[in-house]
CSV table of C-alpha atoms and ligand atoms in Angstrom, one decimal:
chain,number,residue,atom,x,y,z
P,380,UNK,CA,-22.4,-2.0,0.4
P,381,UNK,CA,-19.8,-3.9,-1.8
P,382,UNK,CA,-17.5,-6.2,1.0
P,383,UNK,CA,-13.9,-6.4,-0.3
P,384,UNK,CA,-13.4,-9.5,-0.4
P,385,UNK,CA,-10.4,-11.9,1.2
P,386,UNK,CA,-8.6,-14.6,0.4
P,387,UNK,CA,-6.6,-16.7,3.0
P,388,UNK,CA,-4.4,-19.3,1.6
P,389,UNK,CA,-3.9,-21.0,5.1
P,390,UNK,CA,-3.5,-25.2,5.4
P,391,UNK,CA,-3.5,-25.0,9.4
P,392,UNK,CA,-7.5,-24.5,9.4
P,393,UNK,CA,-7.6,-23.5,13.1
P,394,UNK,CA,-5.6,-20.6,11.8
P,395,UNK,CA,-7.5,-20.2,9.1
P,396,UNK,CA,-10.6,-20.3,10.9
P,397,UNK,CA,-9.6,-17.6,13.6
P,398,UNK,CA,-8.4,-15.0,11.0
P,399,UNK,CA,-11.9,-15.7,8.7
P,400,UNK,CA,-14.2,-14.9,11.8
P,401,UNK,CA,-12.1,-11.8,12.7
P,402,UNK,CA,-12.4,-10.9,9.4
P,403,UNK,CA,-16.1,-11.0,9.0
P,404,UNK,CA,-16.9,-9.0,11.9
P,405,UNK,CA,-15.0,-6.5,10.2
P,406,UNK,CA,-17.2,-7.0,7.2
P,407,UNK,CA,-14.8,-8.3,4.9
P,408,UNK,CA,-15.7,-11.1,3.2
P,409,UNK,CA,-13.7,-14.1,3.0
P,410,UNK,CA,-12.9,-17.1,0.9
P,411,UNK,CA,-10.6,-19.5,2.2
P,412,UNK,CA,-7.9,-21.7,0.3
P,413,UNK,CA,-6.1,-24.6,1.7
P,414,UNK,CA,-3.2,-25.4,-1.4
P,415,UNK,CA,-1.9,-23.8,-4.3
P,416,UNK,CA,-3.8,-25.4,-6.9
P,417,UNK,CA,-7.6,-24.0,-5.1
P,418,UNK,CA,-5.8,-20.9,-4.5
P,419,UNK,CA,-5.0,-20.0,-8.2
P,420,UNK,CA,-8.9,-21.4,-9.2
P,421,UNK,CA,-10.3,-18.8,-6.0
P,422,UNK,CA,-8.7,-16.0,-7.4
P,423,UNK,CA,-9.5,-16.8,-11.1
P,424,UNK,CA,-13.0,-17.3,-10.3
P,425,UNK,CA,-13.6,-14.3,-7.6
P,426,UNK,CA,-11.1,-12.0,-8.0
P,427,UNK,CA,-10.4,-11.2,-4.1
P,428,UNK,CA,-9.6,-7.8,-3.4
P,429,UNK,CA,-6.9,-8.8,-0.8
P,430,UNK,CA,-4.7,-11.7,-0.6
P,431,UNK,CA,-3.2,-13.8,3.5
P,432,UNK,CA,-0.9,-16.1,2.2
P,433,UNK,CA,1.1,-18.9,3.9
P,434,UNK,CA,4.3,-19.5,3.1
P,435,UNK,CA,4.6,-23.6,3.2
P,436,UNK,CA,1.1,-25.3,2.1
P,437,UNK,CA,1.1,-29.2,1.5
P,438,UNK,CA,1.4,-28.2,-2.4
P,439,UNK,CA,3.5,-26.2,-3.7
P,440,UNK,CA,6.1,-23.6,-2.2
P,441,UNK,CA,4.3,-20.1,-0.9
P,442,UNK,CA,7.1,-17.8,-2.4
P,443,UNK,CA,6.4,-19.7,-6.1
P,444,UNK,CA,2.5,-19.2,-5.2
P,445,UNK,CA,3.2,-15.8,-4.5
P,446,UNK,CA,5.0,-15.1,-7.8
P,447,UNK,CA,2.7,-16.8,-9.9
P,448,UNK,CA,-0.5,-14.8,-8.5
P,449,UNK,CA,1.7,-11.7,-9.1
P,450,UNK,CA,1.9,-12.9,-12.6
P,451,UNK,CA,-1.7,-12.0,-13.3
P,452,UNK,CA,-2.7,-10.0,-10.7
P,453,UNK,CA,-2.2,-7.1,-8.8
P,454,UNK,CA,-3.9,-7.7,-5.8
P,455,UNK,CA,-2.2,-7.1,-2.8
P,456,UNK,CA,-0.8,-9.9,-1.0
P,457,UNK,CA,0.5,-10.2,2.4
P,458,UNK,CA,2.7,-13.1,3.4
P,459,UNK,CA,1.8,-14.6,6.9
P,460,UNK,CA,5.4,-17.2,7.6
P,461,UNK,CA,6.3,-18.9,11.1
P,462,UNK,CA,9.5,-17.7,10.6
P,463,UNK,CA,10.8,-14.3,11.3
P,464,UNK,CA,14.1,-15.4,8.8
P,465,UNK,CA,12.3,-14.7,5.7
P,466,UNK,CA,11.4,-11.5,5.8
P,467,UNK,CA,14.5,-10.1,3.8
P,468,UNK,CA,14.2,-13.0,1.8
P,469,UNK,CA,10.4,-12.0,1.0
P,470,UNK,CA,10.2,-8.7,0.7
P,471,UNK,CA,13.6,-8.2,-0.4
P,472,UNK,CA,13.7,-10.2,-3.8
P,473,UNK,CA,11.0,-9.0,-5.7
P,474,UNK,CA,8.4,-12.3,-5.7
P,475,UNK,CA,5.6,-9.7,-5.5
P,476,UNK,CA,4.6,-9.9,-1.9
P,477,UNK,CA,3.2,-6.1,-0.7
P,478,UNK,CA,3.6,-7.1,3.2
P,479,UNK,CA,4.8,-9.5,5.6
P,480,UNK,CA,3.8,-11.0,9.2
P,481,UNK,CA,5.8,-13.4,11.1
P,482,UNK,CA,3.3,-16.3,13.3
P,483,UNK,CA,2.4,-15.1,16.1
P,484,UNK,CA,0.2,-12.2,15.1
P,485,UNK,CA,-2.0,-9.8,16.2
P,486,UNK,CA,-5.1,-9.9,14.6
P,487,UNK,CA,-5.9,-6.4,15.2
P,488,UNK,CA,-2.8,-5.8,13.6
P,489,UNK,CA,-3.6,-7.5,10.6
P,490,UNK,CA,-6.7,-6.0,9.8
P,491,UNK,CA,-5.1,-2.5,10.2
P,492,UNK,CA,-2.7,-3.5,7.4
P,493,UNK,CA,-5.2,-4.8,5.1
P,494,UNK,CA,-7.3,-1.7,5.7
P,495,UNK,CA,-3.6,0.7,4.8
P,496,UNK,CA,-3.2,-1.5,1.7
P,497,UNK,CA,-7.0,-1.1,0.4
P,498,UNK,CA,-6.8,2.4,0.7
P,499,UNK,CA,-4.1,2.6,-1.0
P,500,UNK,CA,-5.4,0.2,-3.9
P,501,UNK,CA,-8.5,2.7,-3.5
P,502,UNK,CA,-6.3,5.9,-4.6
P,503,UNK,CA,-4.8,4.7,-7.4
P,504,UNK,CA,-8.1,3.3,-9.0
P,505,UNK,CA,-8.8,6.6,-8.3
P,506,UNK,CA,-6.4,8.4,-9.6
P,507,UNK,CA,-6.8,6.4,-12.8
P,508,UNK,CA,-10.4,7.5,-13.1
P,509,UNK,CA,-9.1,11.4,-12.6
P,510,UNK,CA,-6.8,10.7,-15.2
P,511,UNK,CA,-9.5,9.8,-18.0
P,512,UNK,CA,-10.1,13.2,-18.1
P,513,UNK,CA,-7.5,13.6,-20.2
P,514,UNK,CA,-7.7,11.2,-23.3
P,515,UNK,CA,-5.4,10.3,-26.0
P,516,UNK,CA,-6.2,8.3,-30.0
P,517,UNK,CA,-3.5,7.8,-32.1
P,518,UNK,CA,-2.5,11.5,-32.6
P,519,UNK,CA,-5.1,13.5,-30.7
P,520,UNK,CA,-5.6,14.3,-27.2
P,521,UNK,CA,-8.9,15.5,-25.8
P,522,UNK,CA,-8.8,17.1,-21.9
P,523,UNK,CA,-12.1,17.5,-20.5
P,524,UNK,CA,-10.5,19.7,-17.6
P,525,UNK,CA,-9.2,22.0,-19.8
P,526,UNK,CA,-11.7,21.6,-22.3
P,527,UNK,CA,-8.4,21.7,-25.1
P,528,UNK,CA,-8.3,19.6,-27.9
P,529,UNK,CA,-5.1,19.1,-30.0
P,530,UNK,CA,-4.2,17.2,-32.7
P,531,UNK,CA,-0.4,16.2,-33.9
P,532,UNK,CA,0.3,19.0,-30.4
P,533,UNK,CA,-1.8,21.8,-32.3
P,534,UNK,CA,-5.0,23.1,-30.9
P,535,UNK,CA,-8.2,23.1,-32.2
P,536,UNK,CA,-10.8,25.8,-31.0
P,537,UNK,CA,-14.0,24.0,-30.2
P,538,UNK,CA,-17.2,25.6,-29.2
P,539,UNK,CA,-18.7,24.4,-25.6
P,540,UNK,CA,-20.9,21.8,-27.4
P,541,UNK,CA,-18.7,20.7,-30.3
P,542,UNK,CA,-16.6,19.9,-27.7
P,543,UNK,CA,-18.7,18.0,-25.6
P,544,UNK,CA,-20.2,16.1,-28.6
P,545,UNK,CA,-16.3,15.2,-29.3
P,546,UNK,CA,-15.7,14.4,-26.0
P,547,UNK,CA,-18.7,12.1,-25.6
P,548,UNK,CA,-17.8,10.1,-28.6
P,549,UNK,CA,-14.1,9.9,-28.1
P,550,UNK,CA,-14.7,9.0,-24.0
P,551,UNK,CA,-17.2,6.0,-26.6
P,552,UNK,CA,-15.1,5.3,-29.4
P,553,UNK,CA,-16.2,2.2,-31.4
P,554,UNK,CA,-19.5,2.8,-30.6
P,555,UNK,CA,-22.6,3.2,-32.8
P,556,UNK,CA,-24.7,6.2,-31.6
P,557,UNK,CA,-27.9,7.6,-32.7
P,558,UNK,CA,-28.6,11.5,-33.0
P,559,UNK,CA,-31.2,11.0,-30.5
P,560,UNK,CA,-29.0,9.2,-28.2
P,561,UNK,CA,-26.4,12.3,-29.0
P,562,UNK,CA,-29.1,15.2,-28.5
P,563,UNK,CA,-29.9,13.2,-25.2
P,564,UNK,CA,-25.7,12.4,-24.0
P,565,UNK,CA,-24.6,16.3,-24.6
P,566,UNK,CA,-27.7,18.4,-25.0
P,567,UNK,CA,-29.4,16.5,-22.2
P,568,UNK,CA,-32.6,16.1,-23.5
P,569,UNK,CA,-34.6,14.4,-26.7
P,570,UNK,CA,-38.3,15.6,-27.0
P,571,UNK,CA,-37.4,19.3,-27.4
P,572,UNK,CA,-34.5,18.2,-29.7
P,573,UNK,CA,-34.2,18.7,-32.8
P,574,UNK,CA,-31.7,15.6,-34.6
P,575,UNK,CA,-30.7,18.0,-37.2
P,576,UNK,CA,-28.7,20.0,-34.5
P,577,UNK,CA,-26.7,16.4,-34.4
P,578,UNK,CA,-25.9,16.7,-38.1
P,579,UNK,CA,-25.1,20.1,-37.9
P,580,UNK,CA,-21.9,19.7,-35.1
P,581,UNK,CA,-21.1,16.7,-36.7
P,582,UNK,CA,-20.7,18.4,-39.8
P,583,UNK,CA,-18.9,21.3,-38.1
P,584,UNK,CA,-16.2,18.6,-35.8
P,585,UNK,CA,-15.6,16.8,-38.8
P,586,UNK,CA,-14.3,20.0,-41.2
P,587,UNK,CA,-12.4,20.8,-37.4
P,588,UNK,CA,-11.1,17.3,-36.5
P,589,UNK,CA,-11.3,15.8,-40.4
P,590,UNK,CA,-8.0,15.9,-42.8
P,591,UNK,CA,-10.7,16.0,-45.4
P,592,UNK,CA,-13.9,16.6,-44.2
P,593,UNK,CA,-16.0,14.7,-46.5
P,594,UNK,CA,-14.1,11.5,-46.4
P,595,UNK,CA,-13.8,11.5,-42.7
P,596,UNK,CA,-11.6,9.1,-40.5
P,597,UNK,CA,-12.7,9.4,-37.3
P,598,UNK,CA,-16.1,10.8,-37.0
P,599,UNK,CA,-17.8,7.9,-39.3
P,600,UNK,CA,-21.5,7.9,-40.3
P,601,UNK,CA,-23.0,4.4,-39.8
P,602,UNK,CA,-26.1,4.1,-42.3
P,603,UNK,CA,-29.3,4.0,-41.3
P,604,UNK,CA,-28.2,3.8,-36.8
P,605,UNK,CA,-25.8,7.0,-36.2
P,606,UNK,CA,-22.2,7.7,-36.1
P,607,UNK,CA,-19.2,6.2,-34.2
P,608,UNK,CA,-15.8,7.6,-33.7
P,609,UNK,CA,-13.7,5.2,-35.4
P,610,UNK,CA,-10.1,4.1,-34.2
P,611,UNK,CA,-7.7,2.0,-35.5
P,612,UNK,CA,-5.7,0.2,-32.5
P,613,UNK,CA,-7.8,0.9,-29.8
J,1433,CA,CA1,1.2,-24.0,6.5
């Protein structure tokens, strides 16, 4: 099972220490930074799920840490400070921070945060996945839950398989695929299949999907491997 992974960005080592074994027995896995500068190479090179971050480190200021990781990133970052004053400051003025825990602190407590805030991260990857059902090029839009497909808002009647052949190439676009790699994607099976079936809805999406047909934009023929469909800024 994938670990999400941790970073703590924590100069006090025994501090450090005590959070990364709590951690682990949670099964997190967990990285540990001790300035600025390894911080920013940590999360370039691992990409931590989750970031503990201290707000004064022998380097550089924690806030300016924090706003520069939020620059690139959108990992979740909790700010861990010995002093309860900066809370407005930190989550009041926008540096990025997603949570905030004054020194003392319960570890318990801090693993139950970092749980809330994954979950959440979890939904909205989620959600963005859900949301691929429905896909828009340049002027068309393609919506595999309600099996529609409209171009410049009008509606195109597609059989089941047109539109799964459309669907599958669009979901692809800018890649080369064969007919039998076609037959195999929508019809689900190559020995029984015959390639001319591809040619056939090919034919048929283009004089659907096509301005003109026999020049055609989108669905593109690729001599001698397949067809691709073709888009200009994506
Ligand atoms: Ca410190």
């Amino acid at each position: 099972m994938y670990k999400k992974k941790v970073l703590i960005i924590e100069d006090e080592k025994d501090i450090a220490f005590i959070v990364r074994d709590y951690l682990k027995v949670h099964n997190f896995e967990v990285m540990i930074a001790e300035t600025g500068k390894e911080a920013i190479y940590t999360i370039e090179k691992s990409n931590p799920d989750f970031i503990i971050l201290d707000l004064t480190l022998p380097d550089c200021d924690g806030i300016e840490l924090c706003r520069q990781i939020r620059e690139n990133s959108n990992v979740a970052i909790l700010i861990l400070s010995a002093r309860g004053s900066d809370t407005d400051k930190v989550l009041g003025l926008g540096f990025g921070a997603d949570d905030y825990m004054t020194k003392p602190f319960s570890l318990s407590e801090l693993v139950a945060r970092i749980n809330a805030h994954l979950r959440k991260q979890d939904r909205l990857l989620q959600d963005q996945v859900n949301n691929k059902d429905v896909i828009q090029v340049e002027n068309m839009e393609i919506n595999k839950i309600e099996h529609t497909f409209t171009r410049d808002q009008k509606q195109i009647q597609l059989s089941a398989k047109e539109f799964e052949l459309l669907y599958f190439l669009i979901q692809n676009r800018n890649q080369v695929f064969s007919k039998s790699q076609l037959l195999d994607a929508v019809w689900g099976y190559t020995s029984f299949g015959d390639e001319n079936t591809i040619t056939v809805y090919i034919r048929r999406l283009r004089e659907k999907i096509e301005k003109n047909p026999s020049t055609p934009v989108y669905i593109q023929t690729v001599w001698g491997i397949g067809y691709k469909f073709n888009t200009k800024n994506d």
